[in-house]
CSV table of C-alpha atoms and ligand atoms in Angstrom, one decimal:
chain,number,residue,atom,x,y,z
A,1,MET,CA,-91.1,-5.8,-46.9
A,2,LYS,CA,-91.6,-2.3,-45.8
A,3,GLY,CA,-93.5,0.3,-47.8
A,4,LEU,CA,-92.1,3.6,-48.9
A,5,GLU,CA,-93.1,6.5,-46.7
A,6,PRO,CA,-93.7,9.9,-48.1
A,7,HIS,CA,-90.9,12.2,-47.1
A,8,ARG,CA,-91.7,15.7,-48.3
A,9,SER,CA,-91.6,17.6,-45.0
A,10,THR,CA,-88.2,19.2,-45.2
A,11,MET,CA,-87.9,18.8,-48.9
A,12,LEU,CA,-88.7,21.4,-51.6
A,13,GLY,CA,-89.3,18.9,-54.3
A,14,ALA,CA,-91.9,16.2,-54.3
A,15,ALA,CA,-90.6,12.6,-54.0
A,16,THR,CA,-90.4,10.4,-57.1
A,17,THR,CA,-90.6,6.7,-56.7
A,18,ALA,CA,-89.5,4.2,-59.3
A,19,ARG,CA,-89.3,0.4,-59.5
A,20,ALA,CA,-86.9,-1.8,-61.5
A,21,ASN,CA,-86.5,-5.6,-61.7
A,22,VAL,CA,-83.2,-7.6,-61.5
A,23,ASN,CA,-81.8,-9.2,-64.6
A,24,VAL,CA,-79.8,-12.3,-65.3
A,25,ALA,CA,-76.9,-12.1,-67.8
A,26,LEU,CA,-76.9,-14.7,-70.5
A,27,ILE,CA,-73.8,-13.4,-72.1
A,28,LYS,CA,-71.8,-12.1,-69.2
A,29,TYR,CA,-70.2,-8.8,-68.3
A,30,TRP,CA,-67.0,-9.7,-66.6
A,31,GLY,CA,-64.3,-7.1,-66.8
A,32,LYS,CA,-64.1,-3.3,-67.3
A,33,ARG,CA,-62.3,-1.1,-69.8
A,34,ASP,CA,-62.7,1.9,-67.4
A,35,ALA,CA,-63.3,1.2,-63.7
A,36,ALA,CA,-64.2,4.8,-62.8
A,37,LEU,CA,-67.0,5.0,-65.4
A,38,ASN,CA,-68.0,1.4,-65.2
A,39,LEU,CA,-67.3,0.8,-68.8
A,40,PRO,CA,-67.3,-2.9,-69.8
A,41,ALA,CA,-64.6,-4.7,-71.6
A,42,THR,CA,-67.3,-6.5,-73.6
A,43,GLY,CA,-70.9,-6.2,-74.4
A,44,SER,CA,-73.5,-8.4,-72.6
A,45,ILE,CA,-77.0,-9.7,-73.1
A,46,SER,CA,-79.5,-10.3,-70.3
A,47,LEU,CA,-83.1,-11.2,-69.5
A,48,THR,CA,-85.0,-8.9,-67.0
A,49,LEU,CA,-86.9,-11.1,-64.4
A,50,ASP,CA,-90.4,-10.3,-63.2
A,51,GLY,CA,-91.1,-10.0,-59.5
A,52,LEU,CA,-87.6,-9.5,-58.2
A,53,TRP,CA,-87.6,-5.7,-57.9
A,54,VAL,CA,-86.2,-2.8,-56.0
A,55,GLU,CA,-88.2,0.4,-55.4
A,56,ALA,CA,-86.3,3.7,-55.0
A,57,SER,CA,-87.7,7.0,-53.8
A,58,CYS,CA,-86.0,10.4,-53.8
A,59,ALA,CA,-86.7,14.0,-53.0
A,60,PHE,CA,-84.3,16.9,-53.1
A,61,GLY,CA,-84.8,19.9,-50.8
A,62,ALA,CA,-83.8,22.0,-47.9
A,63,GLY,CA,-82.5,19.4,-45.4
A,64,SER,CA,-79.0,20.0,-44.0
A,65,ASN,CA,-77.8,16.5,-44.6
A,66,ASP,CA,-78.4,13.7,-47.1
A,67,ASP,CA,-80.7,11.1,-45.6
A,68,CYS,CA,-80.6,7.5,-46.9
A,69,LEU,CA,-82.7,4.6,-45.7
A,70,ILE,CA,-82.3,1.1,-47.1
A,71,ASP,CA,-85.2,-1.2,-46.3
A,72,GLY,CA,-86.3,1.2,-43.6
A,73,ARG,CA,-82.9,1.4,-41.8
A,74,PRO,CA,-80.3,4.2,-42.1
A,75,ALA,CA,-77.8,3.2,-44.8
A,76,VAL,CA,-74.3,2.3,-43.5
A,77,GLU,CA,-71.0,2.1,-45.2
A,78,PRO,CA,-70.1,1.0,-47.8
A,79,ASP,CA,-73.6,1.1,-49.2
A,80,ARG,CA,-74.2,4.7,-48.0
A,81,GLY,CA,-71.1,6.0,-49.8
A,82,ARG,CA,-71.9,4.2,-53.0
A,83,LEU,CA,-75.5,5.5,-53.0
A,84,LEU,CA,-74.4,9.1,-52.3
A,85,ARG,CA,-71.7,9.0,-54.9
A,86,PHE,CA,-74.5,8.1,-57.3
A,87,VAL,CA,-76.7,11.0,-56.0
A,88,ASP,CA,-73.7,13.3,-56.5
A,89,LEU,CA,-73.6,12.4,-60.2
A,90,VAL,CA,-77.3,13.3,-60.5
A,91,ARG,CA,-76.8,16.6,-58.6
A,92,ALA,CA,-73.9,17.5,-60.9
A,93,GLU,CA,-75.9,16.7,-64.0
A,94,ALA,CA,-78.9,18.7,-62.8
A,95,GLY,CA,-76.8,21.6,-61.5
A,96,ILE,CA,-78.3,21.5,-58.0
A,97,GLU,CA,-76.8,21.3,-54.5
A,98,ALA,CA,-79.9,20.4,-52.5
A,99,LYS,CA,-79.7,17.6,-50.0
A,100,ALA,CA,-81.4,14.3,-50.8
A,101,ALA,CA,-83.8,12.0,-49.0
A,102,VAL,CA,-83.4,8.6,-50.6
A,103,ARG,CA,-85.2,5.4,-49.7
A,104,THR,CA,-84.7,2.0,-51.3
A,105,THR,CA,-86.9,-1.0,-50.6
A,106,SER,CA,-86.1,-4.4,-51.9
A,107,GLY,CA,-88.9,-6.7,-53.1
A,108,VAL,CA,-86.4,-9.5,-53.7
A,109,PRO,CA,-87.4,-11.9,-51.0
A,110,ASN,CA,-85.0,-12.0,-48.1
A,111,GLY,CA,-82.5,-14.8,-48.3
A,112,VAL,CA,-82.8,-15.6,-52.0
A,113,GLY,CA,-79.1,-14.7,-52.3
A,114,LEU,CA,-79.6,-12.7,-55.5
A,115,ALA,CA,-77.6,-9.5,-56.0
A,116,SER,CA,-80.1,-6.7,-56.3
A,117,SER,CA,-77.7,-3.9,-57.2
A,118,ALA,CA,-78.9,-3.9,-60.9
A,119,ALA,CA,-82.5,-3.2,-59.8
A,120,ALA,CA,-81.4,-0.8,-57.1
A,121,PHE,CA,-79.4,1.5,-59.4
A,122,ALA,CA,-81.9,1.3,-62.3
A,123,SER,CA,-84.7,2.4,-60.0
A,124,LEU,CA,-82.4,5.0,-58.4
A,125,ALA,CA,-81.4,6.4,-61.8
A,126,LEU,CA,-85.1,7.1,-62.6
A,127,ALA,CA,-86.1,8.3,-59.2
A,128,THR,CA,-83.2,10.6,-58.5
A,129,SER,CA,-83.0,12.1,-62.0
A,130,ARG,CA,-86.8,12.9,-62.0
A,131,ALA,CA,-86.6,14.3,-58.5
A,132,ALA,CA,-83.8,16.5,-59.6
A,133,GLY,CA,-85.9,17.9,-62.4
A,134,LEU,CA,-84.2,15.9,-65.2
A,135,ARG,CA,-86.3,14.2,-67.8
A,136,LEU,CA,-83.8,11.6,-69.2
A,137,GLU,CA,-84.7,9.3,-72.1
A,138,ALA,CA,-84.1,5.6,-71.7
A,139,PRO,CA,-80.6,5.6,-73.2
A,140,ALA,CA,-79.4,8.4,-70.9
A,141,LEU,CA,-81.0,6.6,-68.0
A,142,SER,CA,-79.2,3.4,-68.9
A,143,ALA,CA,-75.9,5.3,-69.0
A,144,LEU,CA,-76.6,6.9,-65.6
A,145,ALA,CA,-77.7,3.5,-64.0
A,146,ARG,CA,-74.4,2.0,-65.3
A,147,ARG,CA,-72.4,4.4,-63.1
A,148,GLY,CA,-74.0,2.8,-60.0
A,149,SER,CA,-73.6,-0.8,-61.1
A,150,GLY,CA,-72.7,-2.0,-64.6
A,151,SER,CA,-75.5,-4.5,-64.8
A,152,ALA,CA,-78.0,-1.8,-63.8
A,153,ALA,CA,-77.7,-0.4,-67.3
A,154,ARG,CA,-79.7,-3.4,-68.5
A,155,SER,CA,-82.4,-3.3,-65.9
A,156,ILE,CA,-83.7,0.0,-67.4
A,157,PHE,CA,-85.4,-2.2,-70.0
A,158,GLY,CA,-87.6,-5.2,-69.9
A,159,GLY,CA,-87.3,-8.6,-71.6
A,160,PHE,CA,-84.1,-9.4,-73.5
A,161,VAL,CA,-81.6,-6.6,-73.4
A,162,GLU,CA,-78.2,-5.9,-74.9
A,163,TRP,CA,-75.7,-3.6,-73.2
A,164,HIS,CA,-73.1,-2.3,-75.7
A,165,ARG,CA,-69.5,-2.1,-74.8
A,166,GLY,CA,-69.2,1.2,-76.7
A,167,ALA,CA,-65.9,2.7,-77.9
A,168,ARG,CA,-66.0,6.2,-76.6
A,169,PRO,CA,-63.7,7.1,-73.6
A,170,ASP,CA,-66.6,9.1,-72.1
A,171,GLY,CA,-68.9,6.0,-72.2
A,172,LEU,CA,-71.8,7.8,-73.9
A,173,ASP,CA,-72.2,4.9,-76.3
A,174,SER,CA,-72.0,2.3,-73.6
A,175,ILE,CA,-75.8,1.9,-73.0
A,176,ALA,CA,-78.3,-0.9,-73.1
A,177,GLU,CA,-81.1,-1.4,-75.6
A,178,PRO,CA,-84.0,-3.8,-75.7
A,179,LEU,CA,-83.8,-6.8,-78.1
A,180,LEU,CA,-87.3,-8.3,-77.3
A,181,ALA,CA,-90.1,-7.1,-75.1
A,182,PRO,CA,-91.1,-9.4,-72.2
A,183,SER,CA,-94.2,-10.5,-74.0
A,184,ASP,CA,-92.3,-11.3,-77.2
A,185,TRP,CA,-90.9,-14.6,-76.0
A,186,ASP,CA,-92.2,-16.6,-73.1
A,187,VAL,CA,-89.4,-18.4,-71.4
A,188,ARG,CA,-88.6,-19.2,-67.7
A,189,VAL,CA,-85.6,-18.8,-65.5
A,190,VAL,CA,-85.5,-21.3,-62.6
A,191,VAL,CA,-83.3,-20.1,-59.8
A,192,ALA,CA,-81.8,-22.6,-57.3
A,193,VAL,CA,-80.7,-20.8,-54.2
A,194,VAL,CA,-77.7,-22.6,-52.8
A,195,SER,CA,-76.7,-20.0,-50.2
A,196,SER,CA,-78.2,-16.8,-49.0
A,197,ALA,CA,-74.9,-15.6,-47.4
A,198,ARG,CA,-73.4,-12.4,-48.8
A,199,LYS,CA,-70.8,-13.4,-51.5
A,200,PRO,CA,-67.2,-13.4,-50.2
A,201,VAL,CA,-65.8,-11.6,-53.3
A,202,SER,CA,-67.8,-8.7,-54.8
A,203,SER,CA,-68.3,-8.4,-58.6
A,204,ARG,CA,-66.0,-5.4,-58.5
A,205,ASP,CA,-63.2,-7.3,-56.8
A,206,GLY,CA,-63.8,-10.4,-58.8
A,207,MET,CA,-63.5,-8.5,-62.1
A,208,LYS,CA,-60.3,-6.9,-61.0
A,209,ARG,CA,-58.8,-10.3,-60.2
A,210,ALA,CA,-60.1,-11.9,-63.4
A,211,ALA,CA,-58.5,-9.2,-65.5
A,212,ALA,CA,-55.1,-10.5,-64.4
A,213,SER,CA,-56.0,-14.1,-65.3
A,214,PRO,CA,-54.0,-15.6,-68.2
A,215,LEU,CA,-57.4,-16.6,-69.7
A,216,TYR,CA,-58.8,-13.0,-69.7
A,217,PRO,CA,-57.6,-12.0,-73.2
A,218,ALA,CA,-59.3,-15.1,-74.7
A,219,TRP,CA,-62.5,-14.2,-72.8
A,220,VAL,CA,-62.5,-10.7,-74.2
A,221,ASP,CA,-61.6,-11.9,-77.7
A,222,ALA,CA,-64.5,-14.3,-77.9
A,223,ALA,CA,-67.2,-12.0,-76.6
A,224,GLU,CA,-68.3,-10.5,-79.9
A,225,ARG,CA,-68.8,-14.0,-81.4
A,226,ASP,CA,-71.0,-15.1,-78.4
A,227,LEU,CA,-73.0,-11.9,-78.6
A,228,THR,CA,-73.7,-12.4,-82.3
A,229,ILE,CA,-74.9,-16.0,-81.7
A,230,ALA,CA,-77.1,-14.9,-78.8
A,231,ARG,CA,-78.6,-12.0,-80.7
A,232,GLY,CA,-79.4,-14.3,-83.6
A,233,ALA,CA,-80.9,-17.0,-81.3
A,234,ILE,CA,-83.1,-14.4,-79.6
A,235,ALA,CA,-84.3,-13.0,-82.9
A,236,ALA,CA,-85.1,-16.5,-84.1
A,237,ARG,CA,-86.6,-17.6,-80.6
A,238,ASP,CA,-84.2,-20.5,-80.7
A,239,LEU,CA,-84.0,-21.6,-77.1
A,240,GLU,CA,-81.4,-24.3,-77.6
A,241,ALA,CA,-79.0,-22.0,-79.5
A,242,LEU,CA,-79.4,-19.3,-76.8
A,243,GLY,CA,-79.1,-21.8,-73.9
A,244,LEU,CA,-76.0,-23.4,-75.3
A,245,VAL,CA,-74.2,-20.0,-75.8
A,246,ALA,CA,-75.4,-18.7,-72.4
A,247,GLU,CA,-74.0,-21.8,-70.7
A,248,HIS,CA,-70.8,-21.5,-72.6
A,249,SER,CA,-70.4,-17.8,-71.6
A,250,ALA,CA,-71.1,-18.6,-67.9
A,251,PHE,CA,-68.5,-21.4,-67.7
A,252,LYS,CA,-65.9,-19.3,-69.6
A,253,MET,CA,-66.4,-16.5,-67.1
A,254,HIS,CA,-65.9,-18.9,-64.2
A,255,ALA,CA,-62.9,-20.5,-65.9
A,256,VAL,CA,-61.2,-17.1,-66.2
A,257,GLY,CA,-61.6,-16.7,-62.4
A,258,LEU,CA,-60.4,-20.2,-61.6
A,259,ALA,CA,-57.2,-19.4,-63.5
A,260,ALA,CA,-56.6,-16.1,-61.6
A,261,ARG,CA,-54.2,-15.8,-58.7
A,262,PRO,CA,-55.5,-16.2,-56.1
A,263,PRO,CA,-58.2,-18.3,-57.8
A,264,LEU,CA,-61.8,-17.2,-57.8
A,265,LEU,CA,-64.3,-19.9,-57.1
A,266,TYR,CA,-67.9,-18.9,-56.4
A,267,TRP,CA,-69.4,-22.4,-56.5
A,268,LEU,CA,-70.4,-24.6,-53.6
A,269,ALA,CA,-70.9,-28.4,-53.7
A,270,ALA,CA,-74.6,-27.9,-54.4
A,271,THR,CA,-73.9,-25.6,-57.3
A,272,ILE,CA,-72.1,-28.3,-59.1
A,273,GLU,CA,-74.7,-30.9,-58.2
A,274,CYS,CA,-77.4,-28.6,-59.7
A,275,VAL,CA,-75.4,-28.4,-62.9
A,276,HIS,CA,-75.2,-32.1,-63.2
A,277,ARG,CA,-79.0,-32.5,-62.5
A,278,VAL,CA,-79.7,-30.0,-65.3
A,279,TRP,CA,-77.4,-31.8,-67.7
A,280,ALA,CA,-78.9,-35.2,-66.8
A,281,LEU,CA,-82.4,-33.9,-67.4
A,282,ARG,CA,-81.3,-32.6,-70.8
A,283,GLU,CA,-80.1,-36.1,-71.7
A,284,GLU,CA,-83.6,-37.3,-70.9
A,285,GLY,CA,-85.2,-34.6,-73.1
A,286,THR,CA,-86.1,-31.9,-70.5
A,287,ARG,CA,-84.2,-29.0,-71.9
A,288,GLY,CA,-82.6,-26.4,-69.5
A,289,TRP,CA,-79.4,-24.5,-69.8
A,290,VAL,CA,-77.4,-23.3,-66.8
A,291,THR,CA,-75.9,-19.9,-66.0
A,292,ILE,CA,-74.1,-18.8,-62.8
A,293,ASP,CA,-73.2,-15.3,-61.7
A,294,ALA,CA,-70.7,-14.1,-59.1
A,295,GLY,CA,-72.2,-16.4,-56.4
A,296,PRO,CA,-73.2,-20.0,-55.9
A,297,GLN,CA,-76.8,-19.8,-57.2
A,298,VAL,CA,-77.7,-21.7,-60.3
A,299,LYS,CA,-80.1,-20.2,-62.9
A,300,VAL,CA,-81.6,-22.3,-65.6
A,301,LEU,CA,-83.1,-21.0,-68.8
A,302,CYS,CA,-85.9,-23.2,-70.1
A,303,ASP,CA,-89.2,-23.4,-71.8
A,304,PRO,CA,-92.3,-22.7,-69.6
A,305,ALA,CA,-93.5,-26.4,-70.2
A,306,ASP,CA,-90.2,-27.7,-68.6
A,307,ALA,CA,-89.9,-25.2,-65.7
A,308,HIS,CA,-91.9,-27.3,-63.2
A,309,ARG,CA,-89.8,-30.5,-63.8
A,310,ILE,CA,-86.5,-28.6,-63.6
A,311,ALA,CA,-87.6,-26.7,-60.4
A,312,ALA,CA,-88.7,-30.0,-58.7
A,313,ALA,CA,-85.3,-31.7,-59.7
A,314,LEU,CA,-83.3,-28.8,-58.3
A,315,ALA,CA,-85.4,-28.6,-55.1
A,316,ASP,CA,-84.3,-32.1,-54.5
A,317,VAL,CA,-80.6,-31.4,-54.5
A,318,PRO,CA,-79.0,-31.5,-51.0
A,319,GLY,CA,-78.0,-28.0,-50.1
A,320,VAL,CA,-80.5,-26.1,-52.2
A,321,GLU,CA,-82.4,-23.7,-49.9
A,322,ARG,CA,-85.2,-22.8,-52.2
A,323,VAL,CA,-86.2,-22.6,-55.8
A,324,LEU,CA,-87.9,-19.7,-57.7
A,325,THR,CA,-89.3,-19.7,-61.2
A,326,CYS,CA,-89.2,-16.3,-62.9
A,327,THR,CA,-90.9,-15.0,-66.1
A,328,PRO,CA,-89.6,-12.2,-68.3
A,329,GLY,CA,-90.1,-8.8,-66.5
A,330,ALA,CA,-90.7,-5.2,-67.4
A,331,GLY,CA,-88.2,-2.3,-67.4
A,332,VAL,CA,-88.0,0.5,-64.9
A,333,GLU,CA,-91.1,2.6,-64.3
A,334,VAL,CA,-92.3,5.5,-62.2
A,335,ARG,CA,-94.6,4.4,-59.4
A,336,ALA,CA,-95.5,7.7,-57.9
B,401,PMV,O1,-73.1,-5.0,-62.2
B,401,PMV,P1,-72.1,-5.7,-61.3
B,401,PMV,O2,-70.9,-4.9,-61.0
B,401,PMV,O3,-72.7,-6.3,-60.1
B,401,PMV,O4,-71.6,-7.0,-62.1
B,401,PMV,C1,-72.4,-8.0,-62.6
B,401,PMV,C2,-71.5,-9.2,-62.9
B,401,PMV,C3,-72.3,-10.5,-63.3
B,401,PMV,O5,-73.5,-10.6,-62.6
B,401,PMV,C4,-71.5,-11.7,-62.8
B,401,PMV,C5,-72.5,-10.7,-64.8
B,401,PMV,C6,-73.5,-9.8,-65.4
B,401,PMV,O6,-73.4,-9.5,-66.6
B,401,PMV,O7,-74.5,-9.4,-64.7
């Protein structure tokens, strides 16, 4: 992990540094109602995870070019373009044309195979907007982060978070809000890393393909019901109700992809074996519920008392590279 170096020499403004954690969706975002604005077809609910963070630093000033470093190395396409399109949004909002020096540093350990774009764009939203002289409240930050990566809208907040679909064509009502602070409900997410390779189909392309699946309309139709159940379970601290609806949402999301043409299958053999282990443990009274994103990793929601046993069982599955146990994490914050 490299530290962030101060980079004020050619810049008029001071650098702002912000840090955000990744989040895991319990009710999934899988499909867009507007691709340009990253507006989701459905709402979603997530848990922000402690210790899996990205730090972003930004200064605007007198340089003649934008200068972007990712983990200490000059950003290359397509990451550079994506990052600078995001910076352009901030420049337009702030009414400035100054060039930017942007650095992002990932604290997600190398090789854990967890997409960190949610943490990256949540930290970039705060760092770039502050550096540009904007003082955005959390809802506006959430809307800005969403433009970089949909799930980043949720990483603005800690703990359990709901990102609303919204109805406005301009997306101003498609923002996240906290449901419970990290300290309000102590749960664990055990992550079994099955492959650290970059996923073969990005979320963006996966969502495009899923939208043409014959199962997609049913997925969208059922979302409101799943969100209501999850919201109620979180309010009642009912882990079983939340776990069951989260598992259901994840498998429905993957079923939509399986029915697409060409089919979308993110799982590997070890992914399926992990699911069976978790279900077998549940039969025996150790309660964990599975969720899987656009990749092969298996994430298990459970009570702190059961995390150790679940982690040990998953570490034993052939093909599992490593296992992490995460606690609820905080929302985005300024570091310097
Ligand atoms: O934010 P994106 O574009 O990387 O999409 C995230 C998609 C899932 O992780 C599969 C689901 C979610 O709600 O985070």
